[in-house]
PDB file of C-alpha atoms and ligand atoms in Angstrom:
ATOM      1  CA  UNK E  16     129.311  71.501 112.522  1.00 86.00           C
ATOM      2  CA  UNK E  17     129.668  73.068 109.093  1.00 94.00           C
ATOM      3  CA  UNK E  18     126.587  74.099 107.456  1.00 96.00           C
ATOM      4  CA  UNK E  19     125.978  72.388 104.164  1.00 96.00           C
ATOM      5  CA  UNK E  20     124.947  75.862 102.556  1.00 98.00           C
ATOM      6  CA  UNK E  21     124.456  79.454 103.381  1.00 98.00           C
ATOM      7  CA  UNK E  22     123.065  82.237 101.955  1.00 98.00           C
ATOM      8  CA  UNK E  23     123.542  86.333 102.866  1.00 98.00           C
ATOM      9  CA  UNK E  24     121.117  89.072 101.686  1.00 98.00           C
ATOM     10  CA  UNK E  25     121.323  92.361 102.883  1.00 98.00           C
ATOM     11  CA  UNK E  26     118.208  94.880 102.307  1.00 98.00           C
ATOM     12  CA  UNK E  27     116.581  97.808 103.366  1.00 98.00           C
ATOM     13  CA  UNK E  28     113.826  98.166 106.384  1.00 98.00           C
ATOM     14  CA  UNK E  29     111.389  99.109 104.102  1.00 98.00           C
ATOM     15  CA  UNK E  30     107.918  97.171 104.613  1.00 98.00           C
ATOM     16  CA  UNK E  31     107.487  95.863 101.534  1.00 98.00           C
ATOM     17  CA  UNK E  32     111.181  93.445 102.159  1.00 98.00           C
ATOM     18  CA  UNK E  33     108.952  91.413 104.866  1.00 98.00           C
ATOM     19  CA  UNK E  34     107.254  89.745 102.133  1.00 98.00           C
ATOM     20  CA  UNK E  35     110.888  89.732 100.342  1.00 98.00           C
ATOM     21  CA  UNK E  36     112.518  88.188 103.564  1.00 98.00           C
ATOM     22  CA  UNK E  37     109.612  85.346 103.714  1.00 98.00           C
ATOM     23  CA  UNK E  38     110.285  84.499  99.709  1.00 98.00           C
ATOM     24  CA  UNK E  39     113.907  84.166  99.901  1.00 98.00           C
ATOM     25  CA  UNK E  40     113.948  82.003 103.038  1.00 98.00           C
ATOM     26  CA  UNK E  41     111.176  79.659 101.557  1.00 98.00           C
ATOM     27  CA  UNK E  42     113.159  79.262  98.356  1.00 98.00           C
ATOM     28  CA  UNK E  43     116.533  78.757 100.268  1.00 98.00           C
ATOM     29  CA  UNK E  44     115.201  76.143 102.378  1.00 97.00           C
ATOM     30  CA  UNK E  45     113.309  74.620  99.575  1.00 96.00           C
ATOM     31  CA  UNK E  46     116.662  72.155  99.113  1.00 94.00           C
ATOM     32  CA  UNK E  47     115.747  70.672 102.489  1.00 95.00           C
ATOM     33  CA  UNK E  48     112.377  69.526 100.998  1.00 94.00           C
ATOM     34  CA  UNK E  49     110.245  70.711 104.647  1.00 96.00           C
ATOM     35  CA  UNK E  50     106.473  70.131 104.849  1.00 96.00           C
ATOM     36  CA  UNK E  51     103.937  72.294 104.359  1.00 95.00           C
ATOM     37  CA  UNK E  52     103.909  73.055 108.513  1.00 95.00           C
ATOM     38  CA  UNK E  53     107.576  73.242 108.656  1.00 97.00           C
ATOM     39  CA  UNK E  54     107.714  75.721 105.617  1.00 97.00           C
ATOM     40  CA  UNK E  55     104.549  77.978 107.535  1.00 97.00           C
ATOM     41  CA  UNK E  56     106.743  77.695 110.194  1.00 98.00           C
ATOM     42  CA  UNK E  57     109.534  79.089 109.482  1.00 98.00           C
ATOM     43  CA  UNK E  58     107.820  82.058 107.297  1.00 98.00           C
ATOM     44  CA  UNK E  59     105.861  83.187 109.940  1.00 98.00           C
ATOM     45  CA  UNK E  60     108.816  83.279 112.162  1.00 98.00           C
ATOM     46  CA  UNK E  61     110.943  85.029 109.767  1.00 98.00           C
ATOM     47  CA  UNK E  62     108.570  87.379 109.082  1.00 98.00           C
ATOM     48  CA  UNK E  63     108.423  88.333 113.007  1.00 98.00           C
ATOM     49  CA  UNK E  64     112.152  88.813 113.702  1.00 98.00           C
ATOM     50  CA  UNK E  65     112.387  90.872 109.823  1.00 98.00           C
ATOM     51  CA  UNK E  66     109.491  92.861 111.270  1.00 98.00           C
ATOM     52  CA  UNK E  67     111.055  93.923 114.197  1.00 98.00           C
ATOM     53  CA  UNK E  68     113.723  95.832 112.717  1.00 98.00           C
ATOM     54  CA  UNK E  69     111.312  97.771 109.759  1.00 98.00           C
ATOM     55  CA  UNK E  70     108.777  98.803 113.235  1.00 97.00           C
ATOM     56  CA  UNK E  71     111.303  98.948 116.265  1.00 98.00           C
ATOM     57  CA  UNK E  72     114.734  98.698 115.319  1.00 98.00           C
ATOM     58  CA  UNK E  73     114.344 101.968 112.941  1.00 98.00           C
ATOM     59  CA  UNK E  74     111.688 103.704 114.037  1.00 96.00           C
ATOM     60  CA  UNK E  75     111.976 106.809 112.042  1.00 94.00           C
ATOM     61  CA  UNK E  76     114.632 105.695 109.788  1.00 97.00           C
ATOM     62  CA  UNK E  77     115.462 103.338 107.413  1.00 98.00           C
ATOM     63  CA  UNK E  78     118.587 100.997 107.606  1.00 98.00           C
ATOM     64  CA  UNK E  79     120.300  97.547 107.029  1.00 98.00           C
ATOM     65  CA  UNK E  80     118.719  94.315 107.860  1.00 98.00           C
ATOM     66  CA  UNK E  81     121.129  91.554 107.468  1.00 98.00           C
ATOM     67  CA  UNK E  82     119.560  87.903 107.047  1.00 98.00           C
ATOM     68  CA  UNK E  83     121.683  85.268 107.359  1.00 98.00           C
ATOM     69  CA  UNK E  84     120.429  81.139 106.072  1.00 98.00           C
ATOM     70  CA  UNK E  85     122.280  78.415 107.095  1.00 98.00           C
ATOM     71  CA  UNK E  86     121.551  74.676 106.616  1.00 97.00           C
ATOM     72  CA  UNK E  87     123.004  71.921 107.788  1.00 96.00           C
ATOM     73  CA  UNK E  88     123.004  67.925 106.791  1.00 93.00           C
ATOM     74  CA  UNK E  89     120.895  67.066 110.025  1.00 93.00           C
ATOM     75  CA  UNK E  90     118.108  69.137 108.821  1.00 95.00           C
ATOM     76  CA  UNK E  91     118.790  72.496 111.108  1.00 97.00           C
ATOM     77  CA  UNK E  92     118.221  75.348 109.730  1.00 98.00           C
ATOM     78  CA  UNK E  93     119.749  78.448 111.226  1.00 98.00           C
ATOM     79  CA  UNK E  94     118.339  81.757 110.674  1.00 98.00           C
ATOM     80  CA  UNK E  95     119.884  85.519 111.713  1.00 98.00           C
ATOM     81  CA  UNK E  96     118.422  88.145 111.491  1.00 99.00           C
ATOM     82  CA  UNK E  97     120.506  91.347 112.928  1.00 98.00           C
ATOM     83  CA  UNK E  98     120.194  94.998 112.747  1.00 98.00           C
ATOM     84  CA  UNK E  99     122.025  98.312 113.202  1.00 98.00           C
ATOM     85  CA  UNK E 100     118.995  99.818 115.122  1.00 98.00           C
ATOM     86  CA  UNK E 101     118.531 101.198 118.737  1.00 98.00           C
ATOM     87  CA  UNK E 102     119.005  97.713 119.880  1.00 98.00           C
ATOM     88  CA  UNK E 103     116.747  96.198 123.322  1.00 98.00           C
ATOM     89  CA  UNK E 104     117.447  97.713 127.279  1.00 98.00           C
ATOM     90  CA  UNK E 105     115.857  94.109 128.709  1.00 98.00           C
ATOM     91  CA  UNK E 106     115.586  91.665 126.179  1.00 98.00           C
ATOM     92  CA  UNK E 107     113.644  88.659 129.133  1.00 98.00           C
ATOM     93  CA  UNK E 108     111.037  91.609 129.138  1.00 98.00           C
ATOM     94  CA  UNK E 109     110.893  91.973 125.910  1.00 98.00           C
ATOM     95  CA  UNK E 110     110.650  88.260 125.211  1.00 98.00           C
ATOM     96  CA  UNK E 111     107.410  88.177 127.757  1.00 97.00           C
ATOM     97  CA  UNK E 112     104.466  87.301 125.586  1.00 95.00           C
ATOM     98  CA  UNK E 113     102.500  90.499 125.642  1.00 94.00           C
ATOM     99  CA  UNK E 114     104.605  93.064 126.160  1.00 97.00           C
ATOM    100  CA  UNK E 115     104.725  95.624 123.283  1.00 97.00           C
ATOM    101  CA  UNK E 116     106.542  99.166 123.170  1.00 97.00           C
ATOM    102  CA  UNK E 117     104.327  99.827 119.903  1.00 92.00           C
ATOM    103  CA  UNK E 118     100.958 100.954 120.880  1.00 86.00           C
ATOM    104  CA  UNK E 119      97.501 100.155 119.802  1.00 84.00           C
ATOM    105  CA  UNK E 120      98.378  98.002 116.321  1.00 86.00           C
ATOM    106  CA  UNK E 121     101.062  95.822 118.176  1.00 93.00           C
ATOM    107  CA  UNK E 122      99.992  93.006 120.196  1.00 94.00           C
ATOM    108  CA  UNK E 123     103.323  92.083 121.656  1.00 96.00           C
ATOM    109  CA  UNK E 124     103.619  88.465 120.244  1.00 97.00           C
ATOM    110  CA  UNK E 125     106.399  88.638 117.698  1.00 98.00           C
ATOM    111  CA  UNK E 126     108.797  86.229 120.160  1.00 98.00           C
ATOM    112  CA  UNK E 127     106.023  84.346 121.618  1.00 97.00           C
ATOM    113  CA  UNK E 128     105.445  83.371 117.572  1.00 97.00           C
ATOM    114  CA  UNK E 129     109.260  82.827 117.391  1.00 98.00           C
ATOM    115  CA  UNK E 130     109.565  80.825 120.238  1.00 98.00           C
ATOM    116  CA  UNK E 131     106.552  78.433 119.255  1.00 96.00           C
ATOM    117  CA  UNK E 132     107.278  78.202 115.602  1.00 97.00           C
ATOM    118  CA  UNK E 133     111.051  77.289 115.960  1.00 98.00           C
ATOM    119  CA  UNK E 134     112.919  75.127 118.367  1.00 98.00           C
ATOM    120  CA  UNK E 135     115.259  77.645 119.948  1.00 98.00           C
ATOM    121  CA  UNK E 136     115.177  81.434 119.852  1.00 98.00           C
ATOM    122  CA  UNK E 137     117.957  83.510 121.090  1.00 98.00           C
ATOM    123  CA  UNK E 138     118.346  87.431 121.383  1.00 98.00           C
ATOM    124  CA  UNK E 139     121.415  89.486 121.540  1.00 98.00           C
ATOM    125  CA  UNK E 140     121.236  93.400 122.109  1.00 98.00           C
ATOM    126  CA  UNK E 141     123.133  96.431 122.866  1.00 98.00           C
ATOM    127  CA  UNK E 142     120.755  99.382 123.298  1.00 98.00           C
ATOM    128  CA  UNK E 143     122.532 101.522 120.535  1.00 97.00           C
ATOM    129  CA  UNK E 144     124.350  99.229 118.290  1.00 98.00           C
ATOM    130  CA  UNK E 145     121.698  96.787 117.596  1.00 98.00           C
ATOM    131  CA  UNK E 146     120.244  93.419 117.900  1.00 98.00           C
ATOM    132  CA  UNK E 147     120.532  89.635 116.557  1.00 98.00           C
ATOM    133  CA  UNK E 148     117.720  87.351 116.778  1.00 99.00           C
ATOM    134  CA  UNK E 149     118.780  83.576 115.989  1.00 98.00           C
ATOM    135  CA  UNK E 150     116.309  81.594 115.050  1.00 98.00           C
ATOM    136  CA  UNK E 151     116.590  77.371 114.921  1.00 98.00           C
ATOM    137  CA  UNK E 152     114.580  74.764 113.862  1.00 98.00           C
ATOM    138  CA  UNK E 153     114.818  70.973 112.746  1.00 97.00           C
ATOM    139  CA  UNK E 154     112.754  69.613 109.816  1.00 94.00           C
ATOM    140  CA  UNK E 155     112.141  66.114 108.236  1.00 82.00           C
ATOM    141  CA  UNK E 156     112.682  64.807 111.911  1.00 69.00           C
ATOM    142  CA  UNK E 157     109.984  62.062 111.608  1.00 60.00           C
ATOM    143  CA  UNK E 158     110.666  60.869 107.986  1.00 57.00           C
ATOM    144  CA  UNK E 159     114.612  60.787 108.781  1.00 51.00           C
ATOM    145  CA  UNK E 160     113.795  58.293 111.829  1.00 53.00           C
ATOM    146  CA  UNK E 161     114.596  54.599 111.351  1.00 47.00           C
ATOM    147  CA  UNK E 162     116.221  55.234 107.541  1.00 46.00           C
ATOM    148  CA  UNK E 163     119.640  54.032 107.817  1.00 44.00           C
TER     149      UNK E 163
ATOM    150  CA  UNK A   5      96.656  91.415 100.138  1.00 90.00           C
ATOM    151  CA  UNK A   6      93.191  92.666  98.273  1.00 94.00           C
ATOM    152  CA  UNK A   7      90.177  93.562 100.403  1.00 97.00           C
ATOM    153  CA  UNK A   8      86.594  93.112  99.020  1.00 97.00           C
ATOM    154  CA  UNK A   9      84.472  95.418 101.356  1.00 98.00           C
ATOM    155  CA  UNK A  10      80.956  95.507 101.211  1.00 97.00           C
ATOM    156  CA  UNK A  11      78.591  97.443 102.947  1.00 97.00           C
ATOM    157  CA  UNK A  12      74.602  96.791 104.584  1.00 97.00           C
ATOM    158  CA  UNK A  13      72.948  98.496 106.570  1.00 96.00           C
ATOM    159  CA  UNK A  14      74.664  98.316 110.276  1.00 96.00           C
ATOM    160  CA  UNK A  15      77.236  95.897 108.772  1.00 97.00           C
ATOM    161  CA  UNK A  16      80.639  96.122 107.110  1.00 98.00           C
ATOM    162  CA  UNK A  17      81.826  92.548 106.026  1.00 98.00           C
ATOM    163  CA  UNK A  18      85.452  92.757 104.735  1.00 98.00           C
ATOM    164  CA  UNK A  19      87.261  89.648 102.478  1.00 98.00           C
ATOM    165  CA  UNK A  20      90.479  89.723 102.865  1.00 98.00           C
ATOM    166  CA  UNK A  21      92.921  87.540 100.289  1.00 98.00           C
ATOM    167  CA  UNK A  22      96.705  87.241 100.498  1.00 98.00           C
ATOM    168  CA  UNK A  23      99.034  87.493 103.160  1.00 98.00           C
ATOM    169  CA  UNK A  24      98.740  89.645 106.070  1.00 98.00           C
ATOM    170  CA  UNK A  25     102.015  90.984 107.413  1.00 98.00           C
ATOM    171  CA  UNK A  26     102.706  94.720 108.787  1.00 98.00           C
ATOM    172  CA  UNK A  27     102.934  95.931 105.459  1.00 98.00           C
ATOM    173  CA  UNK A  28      99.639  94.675 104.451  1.00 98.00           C
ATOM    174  CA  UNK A  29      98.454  95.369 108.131  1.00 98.00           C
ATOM    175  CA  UNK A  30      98.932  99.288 107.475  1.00 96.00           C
ATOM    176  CA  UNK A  31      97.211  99.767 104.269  1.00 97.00           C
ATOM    177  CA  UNK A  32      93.918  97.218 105.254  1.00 97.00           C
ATOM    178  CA  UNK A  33      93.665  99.354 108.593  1.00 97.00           C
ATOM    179  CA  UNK A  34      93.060 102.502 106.748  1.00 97.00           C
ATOM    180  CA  UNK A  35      91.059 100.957 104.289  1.00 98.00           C
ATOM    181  CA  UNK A  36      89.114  99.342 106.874  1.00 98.00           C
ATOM    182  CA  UNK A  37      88.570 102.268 109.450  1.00 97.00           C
ATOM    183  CA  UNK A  38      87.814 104.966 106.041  1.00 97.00           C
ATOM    184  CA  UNK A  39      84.498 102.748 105.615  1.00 98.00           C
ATOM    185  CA  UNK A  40      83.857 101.798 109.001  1.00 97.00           C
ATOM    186  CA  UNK A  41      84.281 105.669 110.781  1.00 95.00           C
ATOM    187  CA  UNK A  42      82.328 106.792 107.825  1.00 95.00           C
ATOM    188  CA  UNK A  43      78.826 104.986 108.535  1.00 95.00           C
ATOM    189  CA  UNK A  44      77.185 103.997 111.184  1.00 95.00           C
ATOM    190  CA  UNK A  45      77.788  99.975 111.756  1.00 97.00           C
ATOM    191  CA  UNK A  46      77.557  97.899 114.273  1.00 97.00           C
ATOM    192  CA  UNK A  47      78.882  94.919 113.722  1.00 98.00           C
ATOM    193  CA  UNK A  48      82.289  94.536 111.456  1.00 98.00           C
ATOM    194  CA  UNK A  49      82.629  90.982 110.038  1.00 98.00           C
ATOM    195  CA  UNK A  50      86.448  89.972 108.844  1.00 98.00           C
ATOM    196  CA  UNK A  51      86.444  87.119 106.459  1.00 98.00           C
ATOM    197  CA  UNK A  52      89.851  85.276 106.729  1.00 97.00           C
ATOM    198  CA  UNK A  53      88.910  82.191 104.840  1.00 97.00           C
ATOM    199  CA  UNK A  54      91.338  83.482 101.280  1.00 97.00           C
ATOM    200  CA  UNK A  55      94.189  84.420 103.960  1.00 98.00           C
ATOM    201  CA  UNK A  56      96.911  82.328 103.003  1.00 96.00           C
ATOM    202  CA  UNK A  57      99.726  83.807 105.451  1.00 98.00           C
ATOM    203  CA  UNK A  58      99.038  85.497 108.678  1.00 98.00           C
ATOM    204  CA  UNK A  59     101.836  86.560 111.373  1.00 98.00           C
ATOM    205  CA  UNK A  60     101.522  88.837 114.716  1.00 98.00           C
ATOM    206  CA  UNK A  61     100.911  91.795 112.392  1.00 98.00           C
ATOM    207  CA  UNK A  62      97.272  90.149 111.741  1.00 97.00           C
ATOM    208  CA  UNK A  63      96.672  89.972 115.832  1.00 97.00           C
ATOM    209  CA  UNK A  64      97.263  93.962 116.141  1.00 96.00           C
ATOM    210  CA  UNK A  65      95.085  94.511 113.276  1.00 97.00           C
ATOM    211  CA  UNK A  66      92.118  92.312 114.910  1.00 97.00           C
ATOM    212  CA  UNK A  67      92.499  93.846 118.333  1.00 95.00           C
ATOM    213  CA  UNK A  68      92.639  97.285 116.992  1.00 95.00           C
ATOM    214  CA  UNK A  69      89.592  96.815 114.747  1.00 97.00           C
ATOM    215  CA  UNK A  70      87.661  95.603 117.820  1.00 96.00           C
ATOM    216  CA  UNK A  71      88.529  98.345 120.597  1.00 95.00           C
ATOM    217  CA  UNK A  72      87.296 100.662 117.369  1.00 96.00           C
ATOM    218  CA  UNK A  73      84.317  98.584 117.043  1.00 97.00           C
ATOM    219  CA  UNK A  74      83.264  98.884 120.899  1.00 96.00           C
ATOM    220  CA  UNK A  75      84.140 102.740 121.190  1.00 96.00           C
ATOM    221  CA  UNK A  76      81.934 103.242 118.031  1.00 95.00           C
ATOM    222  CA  UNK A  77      79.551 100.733 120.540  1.00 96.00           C
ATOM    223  CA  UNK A  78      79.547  97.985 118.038  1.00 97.00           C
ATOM    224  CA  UNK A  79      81.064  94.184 117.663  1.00 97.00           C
ATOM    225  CA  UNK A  80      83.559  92.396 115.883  1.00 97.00           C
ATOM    226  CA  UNK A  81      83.210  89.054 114.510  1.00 97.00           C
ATOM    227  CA  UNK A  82      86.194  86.375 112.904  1.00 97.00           C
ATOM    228  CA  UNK A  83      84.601  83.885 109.917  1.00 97.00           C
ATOM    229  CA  UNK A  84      86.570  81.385 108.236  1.00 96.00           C
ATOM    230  CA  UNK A  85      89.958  81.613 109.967  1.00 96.00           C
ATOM    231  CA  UNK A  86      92.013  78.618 109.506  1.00 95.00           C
ATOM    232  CA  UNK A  87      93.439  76.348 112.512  1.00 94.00           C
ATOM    233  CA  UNK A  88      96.738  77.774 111.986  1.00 94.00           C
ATOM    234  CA  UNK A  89      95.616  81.391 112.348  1.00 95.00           C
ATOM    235  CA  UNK A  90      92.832  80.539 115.340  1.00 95.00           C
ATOM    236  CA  UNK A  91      95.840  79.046 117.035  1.00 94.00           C
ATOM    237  CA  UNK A  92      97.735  82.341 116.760  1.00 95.00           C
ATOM    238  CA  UNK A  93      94.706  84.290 117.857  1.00 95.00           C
ATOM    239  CA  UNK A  94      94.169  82.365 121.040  1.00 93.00           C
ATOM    240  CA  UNK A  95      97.738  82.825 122.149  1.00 92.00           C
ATOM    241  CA  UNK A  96      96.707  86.310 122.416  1.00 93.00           C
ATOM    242  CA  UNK A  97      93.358  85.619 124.735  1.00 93.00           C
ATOM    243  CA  UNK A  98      91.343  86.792 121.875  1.00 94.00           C
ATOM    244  CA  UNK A  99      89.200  83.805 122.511  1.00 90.00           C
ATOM    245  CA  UNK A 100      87.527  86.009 125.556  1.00 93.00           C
ATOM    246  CA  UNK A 101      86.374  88.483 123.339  1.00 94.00           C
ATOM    247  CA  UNK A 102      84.151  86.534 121.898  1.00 92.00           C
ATOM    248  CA  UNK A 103      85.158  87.276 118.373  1.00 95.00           C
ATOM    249  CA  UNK A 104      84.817  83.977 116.587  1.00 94.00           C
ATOM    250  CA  UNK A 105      81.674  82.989 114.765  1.00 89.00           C
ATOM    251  CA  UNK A 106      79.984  80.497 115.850  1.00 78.00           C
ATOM    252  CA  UNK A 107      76.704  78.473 114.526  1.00 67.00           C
ATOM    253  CA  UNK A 108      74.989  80.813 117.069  1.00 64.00           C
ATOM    254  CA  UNK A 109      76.083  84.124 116.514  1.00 66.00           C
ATOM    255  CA  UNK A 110      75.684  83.166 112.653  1.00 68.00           C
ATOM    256  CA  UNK A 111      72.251  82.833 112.964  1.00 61.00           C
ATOM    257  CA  UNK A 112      71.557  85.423 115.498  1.00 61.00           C
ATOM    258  CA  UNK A 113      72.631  87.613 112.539  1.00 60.00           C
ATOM    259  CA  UNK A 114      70.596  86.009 110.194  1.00 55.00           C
ATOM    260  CA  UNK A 115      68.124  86.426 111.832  1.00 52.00           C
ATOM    261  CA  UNK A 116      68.078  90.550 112.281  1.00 47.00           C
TER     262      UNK A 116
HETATM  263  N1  LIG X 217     115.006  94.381 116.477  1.00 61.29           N
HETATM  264  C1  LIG X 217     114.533  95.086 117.522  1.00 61.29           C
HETATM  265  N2  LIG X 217     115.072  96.294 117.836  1.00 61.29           N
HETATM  266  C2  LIG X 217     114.608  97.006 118.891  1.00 61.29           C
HETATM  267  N3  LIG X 217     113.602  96.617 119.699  1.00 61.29           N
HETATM  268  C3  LIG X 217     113.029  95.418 119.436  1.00 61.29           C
HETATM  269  C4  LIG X 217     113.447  94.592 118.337  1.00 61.29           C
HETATM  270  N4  LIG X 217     112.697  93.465 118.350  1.00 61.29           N
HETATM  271  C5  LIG X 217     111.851  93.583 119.386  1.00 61.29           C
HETATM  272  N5  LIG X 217     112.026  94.745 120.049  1.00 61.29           N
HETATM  273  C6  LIG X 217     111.317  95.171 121.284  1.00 61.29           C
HETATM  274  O1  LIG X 217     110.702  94.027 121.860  1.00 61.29           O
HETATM  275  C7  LIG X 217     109.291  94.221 121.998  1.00 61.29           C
HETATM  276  C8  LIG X 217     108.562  92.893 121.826  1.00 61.29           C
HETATM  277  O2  LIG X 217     108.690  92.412 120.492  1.00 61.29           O
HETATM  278  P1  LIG X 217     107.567  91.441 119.903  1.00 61.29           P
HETATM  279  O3  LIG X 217     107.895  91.151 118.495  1.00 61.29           O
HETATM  280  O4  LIG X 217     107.398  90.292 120.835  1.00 61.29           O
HETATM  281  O5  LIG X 217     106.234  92.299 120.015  1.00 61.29           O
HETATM  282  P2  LIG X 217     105.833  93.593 119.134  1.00 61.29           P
HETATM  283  O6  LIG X 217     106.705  93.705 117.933  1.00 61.29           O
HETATM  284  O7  LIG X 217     105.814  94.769 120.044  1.00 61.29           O
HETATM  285  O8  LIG X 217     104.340  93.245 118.695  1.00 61.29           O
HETATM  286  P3  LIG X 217     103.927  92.215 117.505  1.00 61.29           P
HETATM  287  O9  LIG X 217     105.153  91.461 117.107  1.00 61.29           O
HETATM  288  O10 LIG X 217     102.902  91.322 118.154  1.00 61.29           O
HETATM  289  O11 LIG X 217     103.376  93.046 116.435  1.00 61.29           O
HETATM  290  C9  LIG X 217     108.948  95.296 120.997  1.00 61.29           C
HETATM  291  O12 LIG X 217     107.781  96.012 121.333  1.00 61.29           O
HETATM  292  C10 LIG X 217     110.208  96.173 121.037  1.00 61.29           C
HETATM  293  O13 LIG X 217     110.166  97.038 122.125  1.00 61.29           O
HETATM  294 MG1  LIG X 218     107.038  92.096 116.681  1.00 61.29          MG
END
């Protein structure tokens, strides 16, 4: 299926682009008229996978995070978020609420958040090249059931 | 993000307002641990009732303000936290540190 619209930003890992990131997907996805939840949602989410590249991805240097909105007429939304960083060695142990390669102020529940937020999270990695996270979730399911 | 952070004797009770993401997360954390290392408090209360927007970044800021709080042999305690944000605390079994304020532990402070 064709998305309906779609919408590209590039930007630097710089901190201050997480509350950037959160903005631009809440106005993108505005069109799709979500609820407050579903908007919460999807913030919080984006803000965990746009996170991940400013504190792992580039650890000790900055570079391009690529963001990626798609919508589609069923009321998906499809979000990517991908990187240029040192990418993930084991991605299921990553994924394993808890676990954290970033010390005392990380509590290792970025894709725990992801995974409860959205309906389907999924990770691709090459240690070295980089990493996609794509992120999925329907909205306006219950007041699109039973009109036509 | 603003922080109001006011100081009594043995207490430090910190407002926060805005969002908390890592960005935010950095700057509070200094601002926080500045007042706290540089008295002598027991108990640290953080006031999330004007927090609008919380994400993991907020659970690493908790946790790490309460491992300082029990090295410096003190307590933590969470007021006002919204469903939404209690939800996202329990998923990290902060619920077992006994960090949430309750009727009780408001009035045991009350009453000091
Ligand atoms: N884009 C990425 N590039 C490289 N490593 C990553 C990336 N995203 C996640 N990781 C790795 O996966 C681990 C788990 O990520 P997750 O977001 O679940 O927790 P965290 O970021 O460590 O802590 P929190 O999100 O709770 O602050 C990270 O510690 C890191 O090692
Ligand atoms: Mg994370």
């Amino acid at each position: 299926m064709k998305p309906m619209n779609e919408s590209r930003i590039t930007f630097l890992s710089r901190s201050m682009n997480e509350g950037f990131a959160r903005a631009v997907t809440a106005a993108f996805i505005s069109q799709l008229d979500p609820a407050v939840d579903e908007l919460a949602d999807i913030r919080t989410a984006v803000s965990e996978a746009v996170t991940n590249c400013i504190v792992h991805a580039y650890p000790d240097r900055l570079g391009p995070v690529f963001l990626t909105l798609r919508l589609y007429e069923n009321g998906k939304i499809q979000i990517r978020v991908r990187d240029r960083g040192c990418g993930i060695p084991d991605v299921s142990k990553a994924m394993e609420p808890l676990f954290t390669t970033g010390g005392e102020d990380r509590s290792g529940l970025g894709f725990s958040v992801m995974q409860s937020f959205t309906d389907r999270v999924r990770v691709l990695s090459r240690p070295g090249k980089g990493t996609t996270v794509t992120l999925e979730k329907y909205i306006n399911r219950r007041r699109g059931e039973g009109t036509d | 993000m603003e922080v109001n952070i006011q100081t009594e004797p043995g207490r430090v009770i910190a407002r926060l307002r805005g969002e908390i993401d890592h960005h935010a997360a950095i700057r509070l954390r200094e601002k926080l641990d500045r007042v706290i290392e540089g008295g002598e408090y027991s108990l640290l209360i953080l006031d999330f009732s004007e927090i609008s927007f919380m994400d993991s970044s907020g659970i690493g800021l908790v946790l790490g303000r309460y491992k300082l709080m029990k090295r410096l042999g003190g307590h933590l305690l969470v007021r006002g936290a919204c469903s939404r944000i209690l939800w996202m605390m329990q998923m990290a079994g902060l619920e077992k540190l006994q960090i949430f304020e309750t009727e009780r532990t408001k009035k045991h402070e009350t009453d000091e």
